[in-house]
């Protein structure tokens, strides 16, 4: 490992371009950052279609890097996946989400549903699902309080590892969402084959609404979803027009800046106060 690091630095000196230098820097800083727990979660609300009442939150990781400010997950999650550090980071994210759930459970007497994003690499560890369930049980949290989101490319590319663990999670009551639907080489048949409870339609399918072709695709997905008893979440809803189109086409939940941005736990707690009082 020592000689590899040495070689990397030699390469660095000999004129790496700015982008690969930044990449190497991120990769090298991540290990220390995970040990120092420099990560936090923001919570983006999801709402039921029609009534627009709160249905839960999606936890989104942030890296508060000392001296540099916030680093976007679009930058460091792929870096953590390249180096394998996503496993340690993923465990920290599960821990942070469970701690938040416990806090809300104590404060409100019940916990909302919180979804966490899980990288396919985390499933390479066959103990992932078991550890997650054990953690929930140890904290006295209902397994229905946690949902996991995995991308369709991830699910398809790692079926052998993912499927048994998804089955286990689902049978124990953990909801599983197929994320970013409509971006990969997804097919509607996948929806039948995976043990999922929810499909999240990618923002790229919601953005053009109410344009005719996009509407047709969303409607077909919703029709199949309904027959399979799946929740269909429209992601990235930025306008009221998109929200109304998604509702009319059969989406069961809405998420996006138009309804609520990712927020601090304190702000999410305020939403919960209102939602649980209603
Ligand atoms: P994602 O899972 O598809 O999450 C949705 C992303 O879209 C989030 O960006 C969210 O802030 C953003 N978003 C939500 N509503 C809107 C909207 O109306 N318009 C637009 N333009 N964007 C919207 P974020 O937080 O930067 O996360 C980016 C990606 O990083 C996520 O995409 C996910 O793939 C990954 N990620 C985030 N948190 C985690 C995590 O805890 N674990 C893992 N493995 N990946 C994560
Ligand atoms: Ca997601
Ligand atoms: Ca998504
Ligand atoms: Ca995404």
JSON list of C-alpha atoms in Angstrom, two decimals, residues 66-273:
[
{"chain": "A", "resi": 66, "resn": "UNK", "atom": "CA", "xyz": [-13.16, 21.29, 7.42]},
{"chain": "A", "resi": 67, "resn": "UNK", "atom": "CA", "xyz": [-11.79, 24.34, 5.65]},
{"chain": "A", "resi": 68, "resn": "UNK", "atom": "CA", "xyz": [-13.62, 23.51, 2.42]},
{"chain": "A", "resi": 69, "resn": "UNK", "atom": "CA", "xyz": [-17.30, 23.56, 3.28]},
{"chain": "A", "resi": 70, "resn": "UNK", "atom": "CA", "xyz": [-19.89, 21.19, 1.91]},
{"chain": "A", "resi": 71, "resn": "UNK", "atom": "CA", "xyz": [-18.88, 18.58, -0.62]},
{"chain": "A", "resi": 72, "resn": "UNK", "atom": "CA", "xyz": [-21.69, 17.23, -2.81]},
{"chain": "A", "resi": 73, "resn": "UNK", "atom": "CA", "xyz": [-22.53, 13.52, -2.62]},
{"chain": "A", "resi": 74, "resn": "UNK", "atom": "CA", "xyz": [-22.35, 13.53, -6.42]},
{"chain": "A", "resi": 75, "resn": "UNK", "atom": "CA", "xyz": [-18.62, 14.02, -5.92]},
{"chain": "A", "resi": 76, "resn": "UNK", "atom": "CA", "xyz": [-17.70, 11.90, -2.91]},
{"chain": "A", "resi": 77, "resn": "UNK", "atom": "CA", "xyz": [-20.14, 8.96, -3.17]},
{"chain": "A", "resi": 78, "resn": "UNK", "atom": "CA", "xyz": [-18.61, 7.81, -6.50]},
{"chain": "A", "resi": 79, "resn": "UNK", "atom": "CA", "xyz": [-15.14, 8.34, -4.96]},
{"chain": "A", "resi": 80, "resn": "UNK", "atom": "CA", "xyz": [-16.11, 6.23, -1.95]},
{"chain": "A", "resi": 81, "resn": "UNK", "atom": "CA", "xyz": [-17.41, 3.56, -4.33]},
{"chain": "A", "resi": 82, "resn": "UNK", "atom": "CA", "xyz": [-14.12, 3.51, -6.28]},
{"chain": "A", "resi": 83, "resn": "UNK", "atom": "CA", "xyz": [-12.05, 3.01, -3.14]},
{"chain": "A", "resi": 84, "resn": "UNK", "atom": "CA", "xyz": [-14.42, 0.63, -1.33]},
{"chain": "A", "resi": 85, "resn": "UNK", "atom": "CA", "xyz": [-14.89, 3.16, 1.48]},
{"chain": "A", "resi": 86, "resn": "UNK", "atom": "CA", "xyz": [-18.62, 3.26, 0.69]},
{"chain": "A", "resi": 87, "resn": "UNK", "atom": "CA", "xyz": [-19.01, 0.24, 2.99]},
{"chain": "A", "resi": 88, "resn": "UNK", "atom": "CA", "xyz": [-17.74, 2.13, 6.05]},
{"chain": "A", "resi": 89, "resn": "UNK", "atom": "CA", "xyz": [-19.53, 5.29, 4.97]},
{"chain": "A", "resi": 90, "resn": "UNK", "atom": "CA", "xyz": [-22.73, 3.31, 4.38]},
{"chain": "A", "resi": 91, "resn": "UNK", "atom": "CA", "xyz": [-22.59, 1.89, 7.90]},
{"chain": "A", "resi": 92, "resn": "UNK", "atom": "CA", "xyz": [-22.17, 5.41, 9.29]},
{"chain": "A", "resi": 93, "resn": "UNK", "atom": "CA", "xyz": [-25.20, 6.57, 7.25]},
{"chain": "A", "resi": 94, "resn": "UNK", "atom": "CA", "xyz": [-27.33, 3.71, 8.61]},
{"chain": "A", "resi": 95, "resn": "UNK", "atom": "CA", "xyz": [-26.21, 4.62, 12.12]},
{"chain": "A", "resi": 96, "resn": "UNK", "atom": "CA", "xyz": [-27.00, 8.33, 11.65]},
{"chain": "A", "resi": 97, "resn": "UNK", "atom": "CA", "xyz": [-30.46, 7.58, 10.20]},
{"chain": "A", "resi": 98, "resn": "UNK", "atom": "CA", "xyz": [-31.31, 5.16, 13.03]},
{"chain": "A", "resi": 99, "resn": "UNK", "atom": "CA", "xyz": [-30.18, 7.68, 15.67]},
{"chain": "A", "resi": 100, "resn": "UNK", "atom": "CA", "xyz": [-32.46, 10.29, 14.09]},
{"chain": "A", "resi": 101, "resn": "UNK", "atom": "CA", "xyz": [-35.36, 7.84, 13.94]},
{"chain": "A", "resi": 102, "resn": "UNK", "atom": "CA", "xyz": [-34.89, 7.01, 17.61]},
{"chain": "A", "resi": 103, "resn": "UNK", "atom": "CA", "xyz": [-34.88, 10.71, 18.48]},
{"chain": "A", "resi": 104, "resn": "UNK", "atom": "CA", "xyz": [-38.14, 11.26, 16.59]},
{"chain": "A", "resi": 105, "resn": "UNK", "atom": "CA", "xyz": [-39.67, 8.09, 18.03]},
{"chain": "A", "resi": 106, "resn": "UNK", "atom": "CA", "xyz": [-38.97, 9.35, 21.56]},
{"chain": "A", "resi": 107, "resn": "UNK", "atom": "CA", "xyz": [-40.20, 12.85, 20.84]},
{"chain": "A", "resi": 108, "resn": "UNK", "atom": "CA", "xyz": [-43.39, 12.01, 18.95]},
{"chain": "A", "resi": 109, "resn": "UNK", "atom": "CA", "xyz": [-44.17, 8.53, 20.24]},
{"chain": "A", "resi": 110, "resn": "UNK", "atom": "CA", "xyz": [-43.81, 7.23, 16.69]},
{"chain": "A", "resi": 111, "resn": "UNK", "atom": "CA", "xyz": [-41.30, 7.39, 13.89]},
{"chain": "A", "resi": 112, "resn": "UNK", "atom": "CA", "xyz": [-41.87, 8.56, 10.33]},
{"chain": "A", "resi": 113, "resn": "UNK", "atom": "CA", "xyz": [-40.61, 6.52, 7.39]},
{"chain": "A", "resi": 114, "resn": "UNK", "atom": "CA", "xyz": [-37.02, 7.41, 6.47]},
{"chain": "A", "resi": 115, "resn": "UNK", "atom": "CA", "xyz": [-35.42, 6.14, 3.26]},
{"chain": "A", "resi": 116, "resn": "UNK", "atom": "CA", "xyz": [-31.66, 5.74, 2.94]},
{"chain": "A", "resi": 117, "resn": "UNK", "atom": "CA", "xyz": [-29.74, 5.34, -0.29]},
{"chain": "A", "resi": 118, "resn": "UNK", "atom": "CA", "xyz": [-27.75, 2.12, -0.46]},
{"chain": "A", "resi": 119, "resn": "UNK", "atom": "CA", "xyz": [-24.93, 1.50, -2.90]},
{"chain": "A", "resi": 120, "resn": "UNK", "atom": "CA", "xyz": [-24.80, -1.93, -4.60]},
{"chain": "A", "resi": 121, "resn": "UNK", "atom": "CA", "xyz": [-21.31, -2.40, -3.16]},
{"chain": "A", "resi": 122, "resn": "UNK", "atom": "CA", "xyz": [-22.80, -2.43, 0.33]},
{"chain": "A", "resi": 123, "resn": "UNK", "atom": "CA", "xyz": [-24.66, -5.61, -0.65]},
{"chain": "A", "resi": 124, "resn": "UNK", "atom": "CA", "xyz": [-21.35, -7.34, -1.46]},
{"chain": "A", "resi": 125, "resn": "UNK", "atom": "CA", "xyz": [-21.17, -7.72, 2.27]},
{"chain": "A", "resi": 126, "resn": "UNK", "atom": "CA", "xyz": [-23.66, -10.56, 2.82]},
{"chain": "A", "resi": 127, "resn": "UNK", "atom": "CA", "xyz": [-24.17, -9.37, 6.39]},
{"chain": "A", "resi": 128, "resn": "UNK", "atom": "CA", "xyz": [-25.52, -5.95, 5.42]},
{"chain": "A", "resi": 129, "resn": "UNK", "atom": "CA", "xyz": [-29.25, -6.72, 5.68]},
{"chain": "A", "resi": 130, "resn": "UNK", "atom": "CA", "xyz": [-28.85, -8.74, 8.87]},
{"chain": "A", "resi": 131, "resn": "UNK", "atom": "CA", "xyz": [-26.89, -5.98, 10.59]},
{"chain": "A", "resi": 132, "resn": "UNK", "atom": "CA", "xyz": [-29.44, -3.39, 9.59]},
{"chain": "A", "resi": 133, "resn": "UNK", "atom": "CA", "xyz": [-32.32, -5.46, 10.99]},
{"chain": "A", "resi": 134, "resn": "UNK", "atom": "CA", "xyz": [-30.38, -6.19, 14.19]},
{"chain": "A", "resi": 135, "resn": "UNK", "atom": "CA", "xyz": [-29.69, -2.49, 14.67]},
{"chain": "A", "resi": 136, "resn": "UNK", "atom": "CA", "xyz": [-33.38, -1.61, 14.32]},
{"chain": "A", "resi": 137, "resn": "UNK", "atom": "CA", "xyz": [-34.34, -4.34, 16.77]},
{"chain": "A", "resi": 138, "resn": "UNK", "atom": "CA", "xyz": [-31.69, -3.28, 19.30]},
{"chain": "A", "resi": 139, "resn": "UNK", "atom": "CA", "xyz": [-33.03, 0.29, 19.24]},
{"chain": "A", "resi": 140, "resn": "UNK", "atom": "CA", "xyz": [-36.65, -0.85, 19.50]},
{"chain": "A", "resi": 141, "resn": "UNK", "atom": "CA", "xyz": [-37.50, 0.73, 16.15]},
{"chain": "A", "resi": 142, "resn": "UNK", "atom": "CA", "xyz": [-40.19, -0.80, 13.92]},
{"chain": "A", "resi": 143, "resn": "UNK", "atom": "CA", "xyz": [-38.61, -2.16, 10.72]},
{"chain": "A", "resi": 144, "resn": "UNK", "atom": "CA", "xyz": [-41.27, -0.27, 8.76]},
{"chain": "A", "resi": 145, "resn": "UNK", "atom": "CA", "xyz": [-39.63, 2.99, 9.81]},
{"chain": "A", "resi": 146, "resn": "UNK", "atom": "CA", "xyz": [-36.70, 2.35, 7.48]},
{"chain": "A", "resi": 147, "resn": "UNK", "atom": "CA", "xyz": [-36.81, 2.15, 3.71]},
{"chain": "A", "resi": 148, "resn": "UNK", "atom": "CA", "xyz": [-33.89, 1.54, 1.40]},
{"chain": "A", "resi": 149, "resn": "UNK", "atom": "CA", "xyz": [-33.39, 2.97, -2.08]},
{"chain": "A", "resi": 150, "resn": "UNK", "atom": "CA", "xyz": [-31.26, 1.24, -4.67]},
{"chain": "A", "resi": 151, "resn": "UNK", "atom": "CA", "xyz": [-30.76, 2.24, -8.28]},
{"chain": "A", "resi": 152, "resn": "UNK", "atom": "CA", "xyz": [-32.03, -0.01, -11.02]},
{"chain": "A", "resi": 153, "resn": "UNK", "atom": "CA", "xyz": [-28.62, -0.43, -12.67]},
{"chain": "A", "resi": 154, "resn": "UNK", "atom": "CA", "xyz": [-27.27, -1.47, -9.29]},
{"chain": "A", "resi": 155, "resn": "UNK", "atom": "CA", "xyz": [-30.06, -3.94, -8.70]},
{"chain": "A", "resi": 156, "resn": "UNK", "atom": "CA", "xyz": [-29.73, -5.52, -12.13]},
{"chain": "A", "resi": 157, "resn": "UNK", "atom": "CA", "xyz": [-25.93, -5.62, -12.15]},
{"chain": "A", "resi": 158, "resn": "UNK", "atom": "CA", "xyz": [-25.61, -7.29, -8.76]},
{"chain": "A", "resi": 159, "resn": "UNK", "atom": "CA", "xyz": [-28.72, -9.48, -8.64]},
{"chain": "A", "resi": 160, "resn": "UNK", "atom": "CA", "xyz": [-27.00, -12.47, -7.05]},
{"chain": "A", "resi": 161, "resn": "UNK", "atom": "CA", "xyz": [-25.91, -10.47, -4.02]},
{"chain": "A", "resi": 162, "resn": "UNK", "atom": "CA", "xyz": [-28.80, -8.04, -3.89]},
{"chain": "A", "resi": 163, "resn": "UNK", "atom": "CA", "xyz": [-31.78, -10.37, -4.29]},
{"chain": "A", "resi": 164, "resn": "UNK", "atom": "CA", "xyz": [-31.43, -12.57, -1.18]},
{"chain": "A", "resi": 165, "resn": "UNK", "atom": "CA", "xyz": [-30.85, -9.54, 1.03]},
{"chain": "A", "resi": 166, "resn": "UNK", "atom": "CA", "xyz": [-33.71, -7.57, -0.52]},
{"chain": "A", "resi": 167, "resn": "UNK", "atom": "CA", "xyz": [-35.98, -10.57, 0.06]},
{"chain": "A", "resi": 168, "resn": "UNK", "atom": "CA", "xyz": [-34.90, -10.74, 3.68]},
{"chain": "A", "resi": 169, "resn": "UNK", "atom": "CA", "xyz": [-35.46, -7.01, 4.25]},
{"chain": "A", "resi": 170, "resn": "UNK", "atom": "CA", "xyz": [-38.87, -7.09, 2.56]},
{"chain": "A", "resi": 171, "resn": "UNK", "atom": "CA", "xyz": [-40.01, -10.13, 4.53]},
{"chain": "A", "resi": 172, "resn": "UNK", "atom": "CA", "xyz": [-39.08, -8.29, 7.74]},
{"chain": "A", "resi": 173, "resn": "UNK", "atom": "CA", "xyz": [-41.11, -5.25, 6.72]},
{"chain": "A", "resi": 174, "resn": "UNK", "atom": "CA", "xyz": [-38.42, -2.89, 5.39]},
{"chain": "A", "resi": 175, "resn": "UNK", "atom": "CA", "xyz": [-39.72, -1.07, 2.32]},
{"chain": "A", "resi": 176, "resn": "UNK", "atom": "CA", "xyz": [-37.44, -1.17, -0.73]},
{"chain": "A", "resi": 177, "resn": "UNK", "atom": "CA", "xyz": [-37.53, 1.43, -3.49]},
{"chain": "A", "resi": 178, "resn": "UNK", "atom": "CA", "xyz": [-36.11, 1.17, -6.99]},
{"chain": "A", "resi": 179, "resn": "UNK", "atom": "CA", "xyz": [-34.42, 4.56, -7.46]},
{"chain": "A", "resi": 180, "resn": "UNK", "atom": "CA", "xyz": [-33.88, 6.64, -10.61]},
{"chain": "A", "resi": 181, "resn": "UNK", "atom": "CA", "xyz": [-36.33, 4.53, -12.62]},
{"chain": "A", "resi": 182, "resn": "UNK", "atom": "CA", "xyz": [-36.23, 5.43, -16.28]},
{"chain": "A", "resi": 183, "resn": "UNK", "atom": "CA", "xyz": [-32.52, 6.21, -16.49]},
{"chain": "A", "resi": 184, "resn": "UNK", "atom": "CA", "xyz": [-31.00, 2.77, -17.00]},
{"chain": "A", "resi": 185, "resn": "UNK", "atom": "CA", "xyz": [-31.85, 0.00, -19.40]},
{"chain": "A", "resi": 186, "resn": "UNK", "atom": "CA", "xyz": [-34.78, -0.66, -17.17]},
{"chain": "A", "resi": 187, "resn": "UNK", "atom": "CA", "xyz": [-37.78, -2.56, -18.32]},
{"chain": "A", "resi": 188, "resn": "UNK", "atom": "CA", "xyz": [-41.22, -2.80, -16.88]},
{"chain": "A", "resi": 189, "resn": "UNK", "atom": "CA", "xyz": [-40.67, -6.54, -16.37]},
{"chain": "A", "resi": 190, "resn": "UNK", "atom": "CA", "xyz": [-37.99, -5.70, -13.80]},
{"chain": "A", "resi": 191, "resn": "UNK", "atom": "CA", "xyz": [-40.73, -4.30, -11.61]},
{"chain": "A", "resi": 192, "resn": "UNK", "atom": "CA", "xyz": [-42.30, -7.73, -11.39]},
{"chain": "A", "resi": 193, "resn": "UNK", "atom": "CA", "xyz": [-39.03, -9.55, -10.76]},
{"chain": "A", "resi": 194, "resn": "UNK", "atom": "CA", "xyz": [-37.62, -7.47, -7.91]},
{"chain": "A", "resi": 195, "resn": "UNK", "atom": "CA", "xyz": [-39.04, -7.67, -4.37]},
{"chain": "A", "resi": 196, "resn": "UNK", "atom": "CA", "xyz": [-39.68, -3.94, -4.23]},
{"chain": "A", "resi": 197, "resn": "UNK", "atom": "CA", "xyz": [-42.47, -1.91, -2.68]},
{"chain": "A", "resi": 198, "resn": "UNK", "atom": "CA", "xyz": [-41.81, 1.41, -4.42]},
{"chain": "A", "resi": 199, "resn": "UNK", "atom": "CA", "xyz": [-40.64, 2.82, -7.73]},
{"chain": "A", "resi": 200, "resn": "UNK", "atom": "CA", "xyz": [-39.10, 6.27, -7.90]},
{"chain": "A", "resi": 201, "resn": "UNK", "atom": "CA", "xyz": [-39.51, 7.89, -11.31]},
{"chain": "A", "resi": 202, "resn": "UNK", "atom": "CA", "xyz": [-36.36, 9.84, -12.14]},
{"chain": "A", "resi": 203, "resn": "UNK", "atom": "CA", "xyz": [-36.54, 13.61, -12.49]},
{"chain": "A", "resi": 204, "resn": "UNK", "atom": "CA", "xyz": [-35.71, 13.28, -16.19]},
{"chain": "A", "resi": 205, "resn": "UNK", "atom": "CA", "xyz": [-39.14, 11.64, -16.71]},
{"chain": "A", "resi": 206, "resn": "UNK", "atom": "CA", "xyz": [-40.98, 14.19, -14.56]},
{"chain": "A", "resi": 207, "resn": "UNK", "atom": "CA", "xyz": [-39.29, 17.33, -15.89]},
{"chain": "A", "resi": 208, "resn": "UNK", "atom": "CA", "xyz": [-40.96, 17.24, -19.36]},
{"chain": "A", "resi": 209, "resn": "UNK", "atom": "CA", "xyz": [-44.51, 16.75, -17.97]},
{"chain": "A", "resi": 210, "resn": "UNK", "atom": "CA", "xyz": [-47.17, 17.36, -19.19]},
{"chain": "A", "resi": 211, "resn": "UNK", "atom": "CA", "xyz": [-45.50, 16.74, -22.56]},
{"chain": "A", "resi": 212, "resn": "UNK", "atom": "CA", "xyz": [-47.25, 13.88, -24.41]},
{"chain": "A", "resi": 213, "resn": "UNK", "atom": "CA", "xyz": [-44.52, 11.25, -24.73]},
{"chain": "A", "resi": 214, "resn": "UNK", "atom": "CA", "xyz": [-43.25, 11.60, -21.18]},
{"chain": "A", "resi": 215, "resn": "UNK", "atom": "CA", "xyz": [-46.85, 11.46, -19.97]},
{"chain": "A", "resi": 216, "resn": "UNK", "atom": "CA", "xyz": [-47.40, 8.18, -21.81]},
{"chain": "A", "resi": 217, "resn": "UNK", "atom": "CA", "xyz": [-44.33, 6.58, -20.21]},
{"chain": "A", "resi": 218, "resn": "UNK", "atom": "CA", "xyz": [-45.24, 7.78, -16.72]},
{"chain": "A", "resi": 219, "resn": "UNK", "atom": "CA", "xyz": [-48.84, 6.61, -17.16]},
{"chain": "A", "resi": 220, "resn": "UNK", "atom": "CA", "xyz": [-47.75, 3.13, -18.34]},
{"chain": "A", "resi": 221, "resn": "UNK", "atom": "CA", "xyz": [-45.38, 2.78, -15.40]},
{"chain": "A", "resi": 222, "resn": "UNK", "atom": "CA", "xyz": [-48.07, 3.89, -12.96]},
{"chain": "A", "resi": 223, "resn": "UNK", "atom": "CA", "xyz": [-50.60, 1.46, -14.47]},
{"chain": "A", "resi": 224, "resn": "UNK", "atom": "CA", "xyz": [-48.25, -1.50, -14.01]},
{"chain": "A", "resi": 225, "resn": "UNK", "atom": "CA", "xyz": [-47.21, -0.24, -10.60]},
{"chain": "A", "resi": 226, "resn": "UNK", "atom": "CA", "xyz": [-50.82, -0.07, -9.50]},
{"chain": "A", "resi": 227, "resn": "UNK", "atom": "CA", "xyz": [-51.51, -3.62, -10.64]},
{"chain": "A", "resi": 228, "resn": "UNK", "atom": "CA", "xyz": [-48.45, -4.77, -8.66]},
{"chain": "A", "resi": 229, "resn": "UNK", "atom": "CA", "xyz": [-49.46, -2.73, -5.61]},
{"chain": "A", "resi": 230, "resn": "UNK", "atom": "CA", "xyz": [-46.38, -0.54, -5.76]},
{"chain": "A", "resi": 231, "resn": "UNK", "atom": "CA", "xyz": [-45.99, 3.01, -4.55]},
{"chain": "A", "resi": 232, "resn": "UNK", "atom": "CA", "xyz": [-44.92, 5.30, -7.41]},
{"chain": "A", "resi": 233, "resn": "UNK", "atom": "CA", "xyz": [-42.95, 8.37, -6.39]},
{"chain": "A", "resi": 234, "resn": "UNK", "atom": "CA", "xyz": [-42.45, 11.26, -8.82]},
{"chain": "A", "resi": 235, "resn": "UNK", "atom": "CA", "xyz": [-38.96, 12.63, -8.11]},
{"chain": "A", "resi": 236, "resn": "UNK", "atom": "CA", "xyz": [-37.63, 16.11, -8.80]},
{"chain": "A", "resi": 237, "resn": "UNK", "atom": "CA", "xyz": [-41.02, 17.84, -8.97]},
{"chain": "A", "resi": 238, "resn": "UNK", "atom": "CA", "xyz": [-40.12, 21.50, -9.43]},
{"chain": "A", "resi": 239, "resn": "UNK", "atom": "CA", "xyz": [-43.41, 23.08, -10.53]},
{"chain": "A", "resi": 240, "resn": "UNK", "atom": "CA", "xyz": [-47.09, 22.87, -9.65]},
{"chain": "A", "resi": 241, "resn": "UNK", "atom": "CA", "xyz": [-47.79, 21.91, -13.27]},
{"chain": "A", "resi": 242, "resn": "UNK", "atom": "CA", "xyz": [-45.49, 18.87, -12.97]},
{"chain": "A", "resi": 243, "resn": "UNK", "atom": "CA", "xyz": [-47.06, 17.97, -9.62]},
{"chain": "A", "resi": 244, "resn": "UNK", "atom": "CA", "xyz": [-50.59, 18.03, -11.03]},
{"chain": "A", "resi": 245, "resn": "UNK", "atom": "CA", "xyz": [-49.58, 16.08, -14.13]},
{"chain": "A", "resi": 246, "resn": "UNK", "atom": "CA", "xyz": [-47.84, 13.41, -12.01]},
{"chain": "A", "resi": 247, "resn": "UNK", "atom": "CA", "xyz": [-50.94, 13.11, -9.80]},
{"chain": "A", "resi": 248, "resn": "UNK", "atom": "CA", "xyz": [-53.27, 12.86, -12.81]},
{"chain": "A", "resi": 249, "resn": "UNK", "atom": "CA", "xyz": [-51.09, 10.12, -14.36]},
{"chain": "A", "resi": 250, "resn": "UNK", "atom": "CA", "xyz": [-51.25, 7.96, -11.24]},
{"chain": "A", "resi": 251, "resn": "UNK", "atom": "CA", "xyz": [-48.16, 8.73, -9.18]},
{"chain": "A", "resi": 252, "resn": "UNK", "atom": "CA", "xyz": [-48.95, 8.01, -5.52]},
{"chain": "A", "resi": 253, "resn": "UNK", "atom": "CA", "xyz": [-46.29, 10.27, -3.97]},
{"chain": "A", "resi": 254, "resn": "UNK", "atom": "CA", "xyz": [-44.47, 13.47, -4.88]},
{"chain": "A", "resi": 255, "resn": "UNK", "atom": "CA", "xyz": [-40.98, 14.65, -4.01]},
{"chain": "A", "resi": 256, "resn": "UNK", "atom": "CA", "xyz": [-39.04, 17.68, -5.20]},
{"chain": "A", "resi": 257, "resn": "UNK", "atom": "CA", "xyz": [-38.09, 21.29, -4.61]},
{"chain": "A", "resi": 258, "resn": "UNK", "atom": "CA", "xyz": [-41.67, 22.44, -5.35]},
{"chain": "A", "resi": 259, "resn": "UNK", "atom": "CA", "xyz": [-42.89, 20.55, -2.27]},
{"chain": "A", "resi": 260, "resn": "UNK", "atom": "CA", "xyz": [-39.81, 20.61, -0.06]},
{"chain": "A", "resi": 261, "resn": "UNK", "atom": "CA", "xyz": [-36.04, 20.82, -0.27]},
{"chain": "A", "resi": 262, "resn": "UNK", "atom": "CA", "xyz": [-33.63, 18.64, 1.68]},
{"chain": "A", "resi": 263, "resn": "UNK", "atom": "CA", "xyz": [-33.68, 20.10, 5.21]},
{"chain": "A", "resi": 264, "resn": "UNK", "atom": "CA", "xyz": [-31.98, 19.91, 8.59]},
{"chain": "A", "resi": 265, "resn": "UNK", "atom": "CA", "xyz": [-33.26, 17.45, 11.21]},
{"chain": "A", "resi": 266, "resn": "UNK", "atom": "CA", "xyz": [-34.67, 20.47, 13.11]},
{"chain": "A", "resi": 267, "resn": "UNK", "atom": "CA", "xyz": [-36.70, 21.62, 10.10]},
{"chain": "A", "resi": 268, "resn": "UNK", "atom": "CA", "xyz": [-37.85, 18.06, 9.43]},
{"chain": "A", "resi": 269, "resn": "UNK", "atom": "CA", "xyz": [-38.91, 17.83, 13.09]},
{"chain": "A", "resi": 270, "resn": "UNK", "atom": "CA", "xyz": [-41.09, 20.93, 12.61]},
{"chain": "A", "resi": 271, "resn": "UNK", "atom": "CA", "xyz": [-42.81, 19.31, 9.63]},
{"chain": "A", "resi": 272, "resn": "UNK", "atom": "CA", "xyz": [-43.36, 16.20, 11.74]},
{"chain": "A", "resi": 273, "resn": "UNK", "atom": "CA", "xyz": [-44.89, 18.20, 14.55]}
]
